[in-house]
mmCIF file of C-alpha atoms and ligand atoms in Angstrom:
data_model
loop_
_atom_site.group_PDB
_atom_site.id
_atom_site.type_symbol
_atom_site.label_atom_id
_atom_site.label_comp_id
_atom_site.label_asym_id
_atom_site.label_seq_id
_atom_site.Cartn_x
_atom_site.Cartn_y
_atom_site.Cartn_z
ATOM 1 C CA UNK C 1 0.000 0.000 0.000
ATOM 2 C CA UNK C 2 1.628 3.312 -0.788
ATOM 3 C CA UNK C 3 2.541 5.297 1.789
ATOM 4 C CA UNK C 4 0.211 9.060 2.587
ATOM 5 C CA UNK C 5 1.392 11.410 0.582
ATOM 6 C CA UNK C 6 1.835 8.952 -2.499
ATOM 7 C CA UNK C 7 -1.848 8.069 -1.314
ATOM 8 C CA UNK C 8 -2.621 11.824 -1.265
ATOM 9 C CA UNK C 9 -0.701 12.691 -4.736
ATOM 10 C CA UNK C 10 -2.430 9.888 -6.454
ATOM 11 C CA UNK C 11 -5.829 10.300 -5.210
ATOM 12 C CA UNK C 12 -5.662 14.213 -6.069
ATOM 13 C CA UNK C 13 -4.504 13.501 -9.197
ATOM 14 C CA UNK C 14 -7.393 10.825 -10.264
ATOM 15 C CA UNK C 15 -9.670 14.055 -9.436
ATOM 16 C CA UNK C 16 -7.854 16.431 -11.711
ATOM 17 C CA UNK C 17 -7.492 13.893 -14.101
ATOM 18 C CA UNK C 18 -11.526 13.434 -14.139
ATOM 19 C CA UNK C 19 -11.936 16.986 -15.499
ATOM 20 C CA UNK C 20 -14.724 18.779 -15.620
ATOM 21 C CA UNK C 21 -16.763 15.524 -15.153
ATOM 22 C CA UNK C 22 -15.671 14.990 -11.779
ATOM 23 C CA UNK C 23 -15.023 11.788 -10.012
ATOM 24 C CA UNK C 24 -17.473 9.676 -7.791
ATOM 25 C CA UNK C 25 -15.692 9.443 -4.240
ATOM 26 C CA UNK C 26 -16.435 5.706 -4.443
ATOM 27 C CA UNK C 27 -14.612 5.590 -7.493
ATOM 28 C CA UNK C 28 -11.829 7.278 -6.208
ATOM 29 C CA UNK C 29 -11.198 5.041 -3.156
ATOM 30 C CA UNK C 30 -11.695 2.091 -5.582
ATOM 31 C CA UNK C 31 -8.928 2.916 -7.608
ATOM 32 C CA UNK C 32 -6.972 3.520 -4.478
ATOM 33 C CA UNK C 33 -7.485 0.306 -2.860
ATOM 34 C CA UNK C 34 -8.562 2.002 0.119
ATOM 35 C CA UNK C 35 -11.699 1.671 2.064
ATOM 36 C CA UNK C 36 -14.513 3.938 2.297
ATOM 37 C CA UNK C 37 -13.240 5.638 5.155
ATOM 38 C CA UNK C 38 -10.113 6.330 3.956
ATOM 39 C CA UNK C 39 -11.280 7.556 0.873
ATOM 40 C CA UNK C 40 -13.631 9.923 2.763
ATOM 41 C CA UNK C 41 -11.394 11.372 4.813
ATOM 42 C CA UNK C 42 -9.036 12.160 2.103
ATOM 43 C CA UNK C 43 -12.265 13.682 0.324
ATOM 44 C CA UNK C 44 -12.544 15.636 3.170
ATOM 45 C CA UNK C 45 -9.139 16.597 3.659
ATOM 46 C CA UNK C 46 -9.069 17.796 0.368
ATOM 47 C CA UNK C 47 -12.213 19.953 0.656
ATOM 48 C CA UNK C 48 -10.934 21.697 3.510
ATOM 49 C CA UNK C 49 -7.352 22.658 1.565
ATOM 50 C CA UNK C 50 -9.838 23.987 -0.786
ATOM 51 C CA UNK C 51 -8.452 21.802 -3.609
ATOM 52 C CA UNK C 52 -11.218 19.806 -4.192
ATOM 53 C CA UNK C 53 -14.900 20.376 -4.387
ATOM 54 C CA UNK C 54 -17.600 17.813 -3.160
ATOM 55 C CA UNK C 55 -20.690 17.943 -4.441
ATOM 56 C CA UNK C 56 -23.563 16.058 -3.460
ATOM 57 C CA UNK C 57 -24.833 13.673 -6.220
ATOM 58 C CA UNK C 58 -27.363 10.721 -6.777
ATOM 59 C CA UNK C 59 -26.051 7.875 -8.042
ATOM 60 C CA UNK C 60 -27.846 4.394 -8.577
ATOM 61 C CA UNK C 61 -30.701 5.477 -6.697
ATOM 62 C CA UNK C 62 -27.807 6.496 -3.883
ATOM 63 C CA UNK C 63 -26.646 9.895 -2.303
ATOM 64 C CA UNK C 64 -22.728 9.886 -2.679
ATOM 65 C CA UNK C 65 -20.399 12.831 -3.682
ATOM 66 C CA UNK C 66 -18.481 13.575 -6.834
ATOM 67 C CA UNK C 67 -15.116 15.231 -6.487
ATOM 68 C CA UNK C 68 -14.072 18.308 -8.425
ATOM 69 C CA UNK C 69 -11.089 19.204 -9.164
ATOM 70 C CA UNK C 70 -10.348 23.187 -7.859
ATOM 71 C CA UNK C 71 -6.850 22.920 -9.468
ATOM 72 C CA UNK C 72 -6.872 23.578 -12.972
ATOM 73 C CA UNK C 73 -3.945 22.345 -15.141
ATOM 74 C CA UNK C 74 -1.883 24.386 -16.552
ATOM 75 C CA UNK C 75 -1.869 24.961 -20.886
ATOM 76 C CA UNK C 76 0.387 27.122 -22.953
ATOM 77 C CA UNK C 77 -2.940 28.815 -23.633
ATOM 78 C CA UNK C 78 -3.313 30.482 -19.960
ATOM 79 C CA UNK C 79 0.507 32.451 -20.953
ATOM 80 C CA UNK C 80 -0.271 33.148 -24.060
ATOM 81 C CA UNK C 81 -0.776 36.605 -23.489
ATOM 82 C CA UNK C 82 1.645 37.701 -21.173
ATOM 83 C CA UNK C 83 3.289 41.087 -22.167
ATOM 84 C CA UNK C 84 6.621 39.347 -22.078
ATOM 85 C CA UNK C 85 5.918 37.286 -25.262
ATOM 86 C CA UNK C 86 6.145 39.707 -27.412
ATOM 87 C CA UNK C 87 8.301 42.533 -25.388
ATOM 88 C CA UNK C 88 11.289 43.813 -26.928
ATOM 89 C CA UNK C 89 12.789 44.603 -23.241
ATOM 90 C CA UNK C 90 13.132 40.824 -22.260
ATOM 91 C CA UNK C 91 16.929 40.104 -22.739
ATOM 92 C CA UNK C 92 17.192 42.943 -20.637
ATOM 93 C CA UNK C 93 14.348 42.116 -18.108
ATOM 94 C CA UNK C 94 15.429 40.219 -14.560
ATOM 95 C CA UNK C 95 14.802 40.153 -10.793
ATOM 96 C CA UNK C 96 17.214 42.992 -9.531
ATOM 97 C CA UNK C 97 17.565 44.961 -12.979
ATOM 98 C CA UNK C 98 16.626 48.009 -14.335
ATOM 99 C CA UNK C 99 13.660 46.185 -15.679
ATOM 100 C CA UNK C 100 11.987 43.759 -13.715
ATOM 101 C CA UNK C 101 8.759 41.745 -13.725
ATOM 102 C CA UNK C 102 8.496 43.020 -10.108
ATOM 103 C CA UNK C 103 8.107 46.443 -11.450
ATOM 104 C CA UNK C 104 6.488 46.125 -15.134
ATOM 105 C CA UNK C 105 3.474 47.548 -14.926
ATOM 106 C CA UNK C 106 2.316 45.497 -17.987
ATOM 107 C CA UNK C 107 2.650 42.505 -16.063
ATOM 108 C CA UNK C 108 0.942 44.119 -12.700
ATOM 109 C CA UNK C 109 -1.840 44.619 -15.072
ATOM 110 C CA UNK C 110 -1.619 40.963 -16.678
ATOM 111 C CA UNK C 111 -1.620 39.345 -13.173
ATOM 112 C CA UNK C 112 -4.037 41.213 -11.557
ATOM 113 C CA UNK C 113 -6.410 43.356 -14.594
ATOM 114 C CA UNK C 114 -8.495 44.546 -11.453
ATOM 115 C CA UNK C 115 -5.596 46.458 -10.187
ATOM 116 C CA UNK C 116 -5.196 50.361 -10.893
ATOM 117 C CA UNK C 117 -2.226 51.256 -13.549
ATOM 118 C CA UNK C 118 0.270 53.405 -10.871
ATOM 119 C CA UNK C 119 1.196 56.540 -11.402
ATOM 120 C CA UNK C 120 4.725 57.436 -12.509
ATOM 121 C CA UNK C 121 6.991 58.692 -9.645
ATOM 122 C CA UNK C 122 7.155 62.234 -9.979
ATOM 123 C CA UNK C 123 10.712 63.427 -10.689
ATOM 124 C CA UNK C 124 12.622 65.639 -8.363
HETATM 125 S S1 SF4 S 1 8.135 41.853 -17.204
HETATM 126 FE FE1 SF4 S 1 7.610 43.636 -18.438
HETATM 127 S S2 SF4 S 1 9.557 44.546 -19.071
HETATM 128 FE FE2 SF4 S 1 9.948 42.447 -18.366
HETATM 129 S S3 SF4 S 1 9.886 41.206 -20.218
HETATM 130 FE FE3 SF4 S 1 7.847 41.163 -19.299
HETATM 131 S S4 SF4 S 1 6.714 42.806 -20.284
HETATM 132 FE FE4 SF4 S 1 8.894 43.134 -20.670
#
């Protein structure tokens, strides 16, 4: 039996392997090899990291949950429009330079678009 985190890694990753169709719970300890407890409590544990969302679901005339994934993977699509792709500054961009992602306001406003452009320092 693999030891808990292997048991933890696994199980999360049968949920965010299920996608947007989700995973029965029951399914998820099945695959496992684990009992119903165990796979409940890891459910459970999950839900309360907030990585994982149970939803209540009848199944074969049953009550059970189904297990969403809150962790979405990550695609070459969710980058795609980062200022830095197509910035002519990036040879010359890096933590501690002149130019820095910590201080691009291009890429304050691509990482958070709900945050207010600054304004300039004013020169003295
Ligand atoms: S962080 Fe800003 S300045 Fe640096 S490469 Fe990206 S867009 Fe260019």
């Amino acid at each position: 039996m693999p030891r808990n985190n292997d048991l933890e890694r696994m199980a999360l990753q049968f949920v965010i392997d299920a996608g947007e169709e989700g995973i029965l719970q029951s399914d998820m300890w099945k695959r496992l090899k684990v009992t119903s407890r165990e796979g409940s409590r890891l459910a459970k544990k999950f839900e309360e990291k907030g990585v994982v969302e149970r939803r209540r679901v009848l199944h074969g005339g049953r009550w059970t949950y189904k297990l969403f994934s809150m962790i979405k993977p990550v695609t070459i699509d969710s980058i795609m429009d980062c200022p830095c792709m197509i910035c002519d500054d990036l040879d010359k961009c890096f933590e501690g330079g002149m130019l820095s992602p910590l201080n691009c306001s291009d890429m304050t406003a691509w990482v958070n678009p709900d945050i207010e452009p600054s304004q300039p320092d004013p020169v003295t």
